[in-house]
GROMACS .gro file of C-alpha atoms in nm:
model
  400
    1MET     CA    1  -0.892   1.480  -3.334
    2LYS     CA    2  -1.104   1.245  -3.020
    3PHE     CA    3  -0.981   1.259  -2.720
    4GLY     CA    4  -1.055   0.983  -2.474
    5ILE     CA    5  -1.062   1.080  -2.083
    6ILE     CA    6  -1.076   0.703  -1.917
    7LYS     CA    7  -1.115   0.515  -1.604
    8GLU     CA    8  -0.800   0.413  -1.328
    9ARG     CA    9  -0.863   0.103  -1.314
   10LYS     CA   10  -0.470  -0.013  -1.160
   11ASN     CA   11  -0.547  -0.149  -0.745
   12PRO     CA   12  -0.536  -0.076  -0.572
   13PRO     CA   13  -0.745   0.249  -0.676
   14ASP     CA   14  -0.628   0.646  -0.804
   15ARG     CA   15  -0.887   0.892  -0.780
   16ARG     CA   16  -0.633   1.129  -1.024
   17VAL     CA   17  -0.708   1.229  -1.377
   18VAL     CA   18  -0.541   1.443  -1.640
   19PHE     CA   19  -0.774   1.686  -1.671
   20SER     CA   20  -1.053   1.833  -1.447
   21PRO     CA   21  -1.384   1.989  -1.547
   22GLU     CA   22  -1.259   2.310  -1.558
   23GLU     CA   23  -0.956   2.294  -1.767
   24LEU     CA   24  -1.130   2.019  -2.040
   25VAL     CA   25  -1.370   2.324  -2.089
   26LEU     CA   26  -1.069   2.563  -2.183
   27LEU     CA   27  -0.890   2.322  -2.385
   28GLN     CA   28  -1.288   2.332  -2.607
   29GLN     CA   29  -1.242   2.670  -2.573
   30LYS     CA   30  -0.892   2.693  -2.785
   31TYR     CA   31  -0.907   2.385  -2.923
   32PRO     CA   32  -1.304   2.411  -3.122
   33GLU     CA   33  -1.255   2.127  -3.321
   34ALA     CA   34  -1.185   1.941  -3.054
   35VAL     CA   35  -1.355   1.647  -2.894
   36ILE     CA   36  -1.344   1.538  -2.585
   37LYS     CA   37  -1.546   1.211  -2.431
   38VAL     CA   38  -1.495   1.089  -2.059
   39GLU     CA   39  -1.521   0.730  -1.912
   40SER     CA   40  -1.785   0.721  -1.648
   41SER     CA   41  -1.558   0.629  -1.364
   42ASP     CA   42  -1.709   0.639  -0.980
   43ILE     CA   43  -1.368   0.656  -0.813
   44ARG     CA   44  -1.219   0.966  -0.937
   45VAL     CA   45  -1.201   1.242  -0.792
   46PHE     CA   46  -1.390   1.471  -0.983
   47LYS     CA   47  -1.769   1.337  -0.978
   48ASP     CA   48  -1.924   1.250  -1.309
   49GLU     CA   49  -2.186   1.533  -1.245
   50GLU     CA   50  -1.860   1.736  -1.223
   51TYR     CA   51  -1.796   1.733  -1.626
   52THR     CA   52  -2.172   1.690  -1.794
   53SER     CA   53  -2.294   1.948  -1.530
   54LEU     CA   54  -2.024   2.179  -1.799
   55GLY     CA   55  -2.150   1.991  -2.136
   56ILE     CA   56  -1.904   1.767  -2.118
   57GLU     CA   57  -1.920   1.427  -2.258
   58VAL     CA   58  -1.954   1.125  -2.033
   59ALA     CA   59  -2.019   0.786  -2.152
   60ASP     CA   60  -1.953   0.444  -2.059
   61ASP     CA   61  -1.823   0.387  -2.350
   62ILE     CA   62  -1.563   0.597  -2.571
   63SER     CA   63  -1.419   0.264  -2.787
   64ASP     CA   64  -1.466   0.578  -3.078
   65CYS     CA   65  -1.212   0.785  -2.927
   66GLU     CA   66  -0.852   0.840  -3.104
   67VAL     CA   67  -0.589   0.948  -2.837
   68PHE     CA   68  -0.676   0.788  -2.485
   69PHE     CA   69  -0.558   1.033  -2.161
   70GLY     CA   70  -0.437   0.827  -1.815
   71VAL     CA   71  -0.298   0.826  -1.488
   72LYS     CA   72  -0.206   0.503  -1.445
   73GLU     CA   73  -0.068   0.166  -1.617
   74ILE     CA   74  -0.368  -0.014  -1.788
   75PRO     CA   75  -0.469  -0.399  -1.763
   76VAL     CA   76  -0.387  -0.497  -2.042
   77ASP     CA   77  -0.731  -0.648  -2.135
   78TYR     CA   78  -0.799  -0.297  -2.193
   79LEU     CA   79  -0.587  -0.165  -2.430
   80ILE     CA   80  -0.796  -0.103  -2.745
   81PRO     CA   81  -0.527  -0.209  -3.053
   82ASN     CA   82  -0.481   0.127  -3.339
   83LYS     CA   83  -0.496   0.333  -3.085
   84LYS     CA   84  -0.316   0.677  -2.914
   85TYR     CA   85  -0.252   0.641  -2.566
   86PHE     CA   86   0.012   0.839  -2.301
   87PHE     CA   87   0.014   0.687  -1.906
   88PHE     CA   88   0.293   0.636  -1.656
   89SER     CA   89   0.307   0.233  -1.795
   90HIS     CA   90   0.670   0.229  -1.612
   91THR     CA   91   0.850   0.062  -1.830
   92ILE     CA   92   1.169   0.292  -1.966
   93LYS     CA   93   1.358   0.154  -1.621
   94LYS     CA   94   1.287  -0.211  -1.784
   95GLN     CA   95   1.094  -0.273  -1.497
   96PRO     CA   96   1.053  -0.669  -1.463
   97TYR     CA   97   0.676  -0.656  -1.382
   98ASN     CA   98   0.540  -0.450  -1.697
   99ARG     CA   99   0.680  -0.613  -1.933
  100LYS     CA  100   0.395  -0.768  -2.006
  101LEU     CA  101   0.233  -0.442  -2.121
  102LEU     CA  102   0.526  -0.272  -2.325
  103GLN     CA  103   0.446  -0.665  -2.451
  104ALA     CA  104   0.098  -0.651  -2.566
  105ILE     CA  105   0.091  -0.301  -2.614
  106LEU     CA  106   0.337  -0.373  -2.995
  107GLU     CA  107   0.164  -0.643  -3.025
  108LYS     CA  108  -0.169  -0.442  -3.002
  109ASN     CA  109  -0.036  -0.121  -3.241
  110ILE     CA  110  -0.068   0.093  -3.002
  111GLU     CA  111   0.106   0.399  -3.000
  112LEU     CA  112   0.219   0.483  -2.624
  113TYR     CA  113   0.322   0.767  -2.580
  114ASP     CA  114   0.409   0.768  -2.161
  115HIS     CA  115   0.460   1.139  -1.919
  116GLU     CA  116   0.767   1.018  -1.791
  117THR     CA  117   0.921   1.095  -2.166
  118ILE     CA  118   0.724   1.398  -2.275
  119VAL     CA  119   1.017   1.620  -2.300
  120ASP     CA  120   1.179   1.966  -2.337
  121ALA     CA  121   1.439   1.992  -2.616
  122ASN     CA  122   1.667   1.940  -2.379
  123ASN     CA  123   1.584   1.680  -2.237
  124LYS     CA  124   1.371   1.782  -1.939
  125ARG     CA  125   1.097   1.650  -1.802
  126LEU     CA  126   0.751   1.866  -1.902
  127ILE     CA  127   0.492   1.687  -1.669
  128GLY     CA  128   0.446   1.514  -1.442
  129PHE     CA  129   0.312   1.496  -1.045
  130GLY     CA  130   0.666   1.545  -0.902
  131ARG     CA  131   0.542   1.855  -0.728
  132TYR     CA  132   0.236   1.645  -0.552
  133ALA     CA  133   0.483   1.426  -0.387
  134GLY     CA  134   0.691   1.649  -0.199
  135LEU     CA  135   0.404   1.827  -0.041
  136VAL     CA  136   0.288   1.535   0.080
  137GLY     CA  137   0.624   1.379   0.141
  138ALA     CA  138   0.693   1.623   0.375
  139TYR     CA  139   0.343   1.619   0.555
  140ASN     CA  140   0.401   1.260   0.599
  141GLY     CA  141   0.773   1.333   0.685
  142PHE     CA  142   0.625   1.609   0.987
  143ARG     CA  143   0.309   1.328   1.094
  144GLY     CA  144   0.610   1.080   1.113
  145PHE     CA  145   0.733   1.179   1.328
  146GLY     CA  146   0.446   1.386   1.564
  147ILE     CA  147   0.389   0.996   1.574
  148LYS     CA  148   0.751   0.839   1.694
  149TYR     CA  149   0.790   1.104   1.948
  150ASP     CA  150   0.449   1.108   1.991
  151LEU     CA  151   0.489   1.437   2.039
  152PHE     CA  152   0.081   1.479   1.787
  153ASN     CA  153  -0.074   1.260   1.583
  154LEU     CA  154  -0.106   1.467   1.224
  155PRO     CA  155  -0.421   1.346   1.053
  156LYS     CA  156  -0.360   1.093   0.717
  157ALA     CA  157  -0.292   1.358   0.480
  158GLU     CA  158  -0.598   1.194   0.229
  159THR     CA  159  -0.826   1.306   0.445
  160LEU     CA  160  -0.702   1.655   0.349
  161HIS     CA  161  -0.791   1.925   0.053
  162SER     CA  162  -0.492   2.131  -0.125
  163LYS     CA  163  -0.134   2.241   0.071
  164GLU     CA  164  -0.297   2.540   0.268
  165ASP     CA  165  -0.469   2.183   0.449
  166LEU     CA  166  -0.153   2.016   0.482
  167ILE     CA  167   0.022   2.374   0.617
  168ALA     CA  168  -0.243   2.445   0.922
  169ARG     CA  169  -0.266   2.106   1.016
  170ILE     CA  170   0.191   2.150   1.067
  171LYS     CA  171   0.075   2.531   1.186
  172ARG     CA  172  -0.089   2.413   1.492
  173HIS     CA  173   0.194   2.211   1.674
  174THR     CA  174   0.442   2.377   1.806
  175LEU     CA  175   0.853   2.183   1.672
  176PRO     CA  176   1.112   2.171   1.899
  177ASN     CA  177   1.470   2.334   1.781
  178ILE     CA  178   1.499   2.034   1.476
  179LYS     CA  179   1.664   1.975   1.224
  180ILE     CA  180   1.595   1.921   0.877
  181VAL     CA  181   1.822   1.810   0.560
  182VAL     CA  182   1.674   1.839   0.210
  183THR     CA  183   1.824   1.609  -0.120
  184GLY     CA  184   1.760   1.777  -0.416
  185HIS     CA  185   1.603   2.099  -0.605
  186GLY     CA  186   1.382   1.922  -0.891
  187LYS     CA  187   1.004   1.891  -0.872
  188VAL     CA  188   0.977   1.702  -0.544
  189GLY     CA  189   1.245   1.946  -0.363
  190MET     CA  190   1.098   2.268  -0.470
  191GLY     CA  191   0.771   2.061  -0.389
  192ILE     CA  192   0.919   1.983   0.107
  193LYS     CA  193   1.039   2.291   0.027
  194GLU     CA  194   0.632   2.477  -0.035
  195ILE     CA  195   0.611   2.318   0.273
  196LEU     CA  196   0.828   2.304   0.473
  197ASP     CA  197   0.851   2.712   0.400
  198GLY     CA  198   0.511   2.795   0.445
  199VAL     CA  199   0.524   2.600   0.800
  200LYS     CA  200   0.772   2.893   0.880
  201ILE     CA  201   1.060   2.683   0.899
  202LYS     CA  202   1.420   2.821   0.839
  203GLN     CA  203   1.639   2.806   0.593
  204VAL     CA  204   1.934   2.763   0.685
  205SER     CA  205   2.306   2.750   0.445
  206PRO     CA  206   2.444   2.381   0.478
  207GLN     CA  207   2.755   2.515   0.677
  208ASP     CA  208   2.510   2.665   0.878
  209PHE     CA  209   2.280   2.394   0.917
  210LEU     CA  210   2.641   2.176   1.044
  211THR     CA  211   2.868   2.398   1.281
  212LYS     CA  212   2.617   2.623   1.498
  213ASN     CA  213   2.333   2.555   1.591
  214TYR     CA  214   1.938   2.693   1.719
  215SER     CA  215   1.651   2.776   1.960
  216GLN     CA  216   1.423   2.738   1.669
  217PRO     CA  217   1.339   2.441   1.300
  218VAL     CA  218   1.578   2.486   1.115
  219TYR     CA  219   1.554   2.316   0.724
  220THR     CA  220   1.907   2.311   0.488
  221GLN     CA  221   1.858   2.254   0.116
  222ILE     CA  222   2.111   2.058   0.002
  223ASP     CA  223   2.295   1.974  -0.365
  224VAL     CA  224   2.479   1.702  -0.533
  225LEU     CA  225   2.839   1.879  -0.439
  226ASP     CA  226   2.695   1.936  -0.113
  227TYR     CA  227   2.655   1.538  -0.056
  228ASN     CA  228   2.885   1.411  -0.301
  229LYS     CA  229   3.261   1.387  -0.321
  230ARG     CA  230   3.513   1.321  -0.590
  231LYS     CA  231   3.764   0.984  -0.411
  232ASP     CA  232   4.081   1.213  -0.518
  233GLY     CA  233   3.917   1.451  -0.358
  234VAL     CA  234   3.973   1.710  -0.607
  235LYS     CA  235   3.724   1.965  -0.683
  236LEU     CA  236   3.453   1.975  -0.943
  237ASP     CA  237   3.194   2.103  -1.050
  238LYS     CA  238   2.831   1.981  -1.050
  239GLN     CA  239   2.913   1.767  -1.515
  240ASP     CA  240   3.207   1.650  -1.359
  241PHE     CA  241   2.990   1.426  -1.109
  242TYR     CA  242   2.667   1.376  -1.342
  243LYS     CA  243   2.975   1.284  -1.629
  244ASN     CA  244   3.184   1.049  -1.359
  245PRO     CA  245   2.959   0.960  -1.142
  246GLN     CA  246   3.146   0.658  -1.005
  247ASP     CA  247   3.453   0.874  -0.911
  248TYR     CA  248   3.313   1.023  -0.612
  249ILE     CA  249   3.159   0.868  -0.268
  250SER     CA  250   2.806   1.006  -0.054
  251ASP     CA  251   2.998   1.264   0.178
  252PHE     CA  252   2.608   1.233   0.347
  253GLU     CA  253   2.794   1.126   0.667
  254ARG     CA  254   2.855   1.502   0.783
  255PHE     CA  255   2.525   1.519   0.852
  256THR     CA  256   2.391   1.279   0.996
  257LYS     CA  257   2.555   1.373   1.233
  258VAL     CA  258   2.333   1.700   1.287
  259ALA     CA  259   1.991   1.601   1.068
  260ASP     CA  260   1.694   1.492   1.309
  261ILE     CA  261   1.412   1.445   0.990
  262TYR     CA  262   1.583   1.365   0.612
  263MET     CA  263   1.316   1.449   0.327
  264SER     CA  264   1.454   1.324  -0.003
  265GLY     CA  265   1.343   1.443  -0.316
  266HIS     CA  266   1.671   1.407  -0.540
  267PHE     CA  267   1.719   1.228  -0.862
  268HIS     CA  268   1.956   0.938  -0.786
  269GLY     CA  269   2.153   0.819  -1.155
  270ASN     CA  270   2.262   0.488  -1.270
  271ASN     CA  271   2.624   0.418  -1.057
  272ALA     CA  272   2.581   0.758  -0.876
  273PRO     CA  273   2.720   0.676  -0.473
  274ASP     CA  274   2.493   0.501  -0.233
  275ILE     CA  275   2.310   0.826   0.018
  276LEU     CA  276   2.237   0.738   0.270
  277THR     CA  277   2.430   0.363   0.366
  278ARG     CA  278   2.383   0.117   0.563
  279GLU     CA  279   2.623   0.209   0.828
  280MET     CA  280   2.658   0.551   0.824
  281LEU     CA  281   2.301   0.514   1.022
  282ASN     CA  282   2.396   0.198   1.291
  283ALA     CA  283   2.698   0.444   1.342
  284SER     CA  284   2.664   0.571   1.716
  285ASN     CA  285   2.694   0.921   1.600
  286ASN     CA  286   2.382   0.884   1.409
  287LYS     CA  287   2.136   1.193   1.534
  288ILE     CA  288   1.869   1.102   1.192
  289GLN     CA  289   1.559   0.878   1.396
  290VAL     CA  290   1.307   0.969   1.136
  291VAL     CA  291   1.339   0.925   0.737
  292ALA     CA  292   1.055   1.089   0.487
  293ASP     CA  293   1.224   0.905   0.146
  294ILE     CA  294   1.041   1.049  -0.159
  295SER     CA  295   1.203   0.951  -0.412
  296CYS     CA  296   1.155   0.627  -0.313
  297ASP     CA  297   1.431   0.362  -0.470
  298VAL     CA  298   1.383   0.021  -0.322
  299ASP     CA  299   1.673  -0.079  -0.210
  300GLY     CA  300   1.818   0.227  -0.367
  301PRO     CA  301   2.056   0.515  -0.274
  302ILE     CA  302   1.887   0.494   0.089
  303ALA     CA  303   1.967   0.191   0.256
  304CYS     CA  304   1.677   0.187   0.549
  305THR     CA  305   1.442   0.216   0.217
  306LEU     CA  306   1.390  -0.123   0.216
  307LYS     CA  307   1.043  -0.138   0.100
  308ALA     CA  308   0.789   0.113  -0.058
  309SER     CA  309   0.522   0.138   0.207
  310THR     CA  310   0.116   0.219   0.151
  311ILE     CA  311  -0.098   0.507   0.236
  312ALA     CA  312  -0.319   0.303   0.415
  313GLU     CA  313   0.039   0.175   0.587
  314PRO     CA  314   0.273   0.412   0.600
  315PHE     CA  315   0.548   0.382   0.765
  316PHE     CA  316   0.706   0.088   0.941
  317GLY     CA  317   1.093   0.068   1.180
  318TYR     CA  318   1.400   0.036   1.004
  319LEU     CA  319   1.665  -0.170   1.218
  320PRO     CA  320   1.989   0.009   1.161
  321SER     CA  321   2.148  -0.295   1.439
  322GLU     CA  322   2.025  -0.646   1.165
  323HIS     CA  323   1.942  -0.430   0.821
  324LYS     CA  324   1.626  -0.540   0.860
  325GLU     CA  325   1.190  -0.383   0.908
  326VAL     CA  326   1.084  -0.406   1.273
  327SER     CA  327   0.828  -0.245   1.398
  328HIS     CA  328   0.834   0.144   1.405
  329THR     CA  329   0.765   0.186   1.834
  330HIS     CA  330   1.070  -0.060   1.838
  331PRO     CA  331   1.274   0.239   2.063
  332ALA     CA  332   1.604   0.116   1.864
  333SER     CA  333   1.412   0.188   1.489
  334ILE     CA  334   1.424   0.478   1.261
  335MET     CA  335   1.165   0.561   1.144
  336VAL     CA  336   1.095   0.484   0.746
  337MET     CA  337   0.785   0.632   0.510
  338SER     CA  338   0.869   0.528   0.187
  339VAL     CA  339   0.503   0.544  -0.020
  340ASP     CA  340   0.530   0.598  -0.424
  341ASN     CA  341   0.216   0.683  -0.526
  342LEU     CA  342   0.221   1.030  -0.220
  343PRO     CA  343  -0.016   1.226  -0.477
  344CYS     CA  344  -0.246   0.991  -0.500
  345GLU     CA  345  -0.301   1.108  -0.150
  346LEU     CA  346  -0.350   1.468  -0.279
  347PRO     CA  347  -0.602   1.433  -0.557
  348LYS     CA  348  -0.764   1.680  -0.632
  349ASP     CA  349  -0.484   1.929  -0.554
  350ALA     CA  350  -0.308   1.722  -0.861
  351SER     CA  351  -0.529   1.646  -1.104
  352GLU     CA  352  -0.533   2.064  -1.100
  353GLY     CA  353  -0.175   2.095  -1.124
  354PHE     CA  354  -0.134   1.788  -1.442
  355GLY     CA  355  -0.399   1.902  -1.634
  356VAL     CA  356  -0.300   2.321  -1.603
  357MET     CA  357   0.104   2.145  -1.790
  358PHE     CA  358  -0.027   1.826  -1.965
  359MET     CA  359  -0.248   2.158  -2.149
  360GLU     CA  360   0.030   2.346  -2.134
  361HIS     CA  361   0.331   2.187  -2.324
  362VAL     CA  362   0.102   1.871  -2.439
  363ILE     CA  363  -0.250   1.880  -2.692
  364PRO     CA  364  -0.071   2.217  -2.868
  365ALA     CA  365   0.142   1.964  -3.018
  366PHE     CA  366  -0.202   1.844  -3.207
  367PHE     CA  367  -0.316   2.112  -3.390
  368ASN     CA  368   0.067   2.258  -3.467
  369GLY     CA  369   0.187   1.975  -3.642
  370ASP     CA  370   0.393   1.929  -3.359
  371LYS     CA  371   0.567   2.211  -3.478
  372ASP     CA  372   0.820   2.131  -3.141
  373GLY     CA  373   0.963   1.803  -3.140
  374ILE     CA  374   0.767   1.707  -2.791
  375LEU     CA  375   0.539   1.433  -2.962
  376LYS     CA  376   0.788   1.370  -3.165
  377ARG     CA  377   1.020   1.271  -2.856
  378ALA     CA  378   0.773   1.098  -2.648
  379GLN     CA  379   0.630   0.828  -2.880
  380MET     CA  380   0.795   0.492  -2.745
  381THR     CA  381   0.591   0.278  -3.018
  382GLU     CA  382   0.486   0.295  -3.355
  383ASN     CA  383   0.417  -0.025  -3.586
  384GLY     CA  384   0.400  -0.223  -3.380
  385LYS     CA  385   0.767  -0.127  -3.282
  386LEU     CA  386   1.024   0.082  -3.052
  387THR     CA  387   1.110   0.392  -3.163
  388SER     CA  388   1.419   0.520  -3.280
  389ARG     CA  389   1.473   0.677  -2.937
  390PHE     CA  390   1.362   0.382  -2.706
  391ALA     CA  391   1.530   0.104  -2.896
  392TYR     CA  392   1.788  -0.005  -2.574
  393LEU     CA  393   1.383  -0.171  -2.469
  394GLN     CA  394   1.462  -0.428  -2.667
  395ASP     CA  395   1.582  -0.684  -2.494
  396TYR     CA  396   1.246  -0.610  -2.210
  397VAL     CA  397   1.044  -0.651  -2.505
  398ASP     CA  398   1.261  -1.019  -2.541
  399GLY     CA  399   1.212  -1.088  -2.133
  400LYS     CA  400   1.616  -1.095  -2.188
   0.00000   0.00000   0.00000
């Protein structure tokens, strides 16, 4: 089996990579029959020399490889027919801007395995950059808070090197007794929690968060039934919410009355109610003034996320009274951070962590006959057609 690590070509440039040099050495040691080639890149967080110094071949042409590993979407012109590709295609939700990409993959008889589709037998995602989105997003939330209130000026996360650096920078400053509400307990939510715990912010229960005053900064991490309630008032379990989201409405307003910062790390399913509405943000008793929307669903469950912001310009102001974007310096605005590629700001840590997950969950499948069905479940295309698991994308491919 010949594996190729491709150069990232999407703009803006992404410095991440699926495997660090050290992880490729481990792969080679564990599977001596594997052949590995790395496409030369001048933007990758690891230099070409870091690979070659460990005995890994780097070349301008790696088209003789059978399987290609990348991070972001590959420009259509660089797709090689009849190969296997792993990357984030951003097509499984029928994203209009990538329809041509999936069409080209089918036309070129490429086998596509989207990183998002790599799941276990229970459909739980096995790899991803979610943790790093949480780490950087939480840091940016504090950075935005410092800027809004002219309290401190944290450097951009992309100028730092690790989670430890992010935490150390925040800890240099004394935070007022603010309250932070966090949604989500997945990889993103737990990444947020790592930063909050690293900064030694006290975690409190949702009830205490809502009812008690503190002389120090505190946070609460809430679950779906903490911020949603059934329309009929009946209290059931989370499974009812997941099965019948249309029967629920947001109960997040009770948190908007006491929280200063909102950090979102939730997954928002189809038909689930909006979480933070325009009415809540425009209410006279709304206290939230900084929203770090790490989940970043534009025009989604968080009303102030009018757009995806960028690493270059991560913050914008939201004016609740007019539901529009303004400068974040506007005195009546809420500070919003909605960068949709946060892990790019911590490329070394993110790449190393991703490689460990990929090595554990995916690579063995190439050498054990895919006994756990990892590749079979993840495969989106085969022989120029969608696989049965992804047949729902046919109307998307057809442009309907």
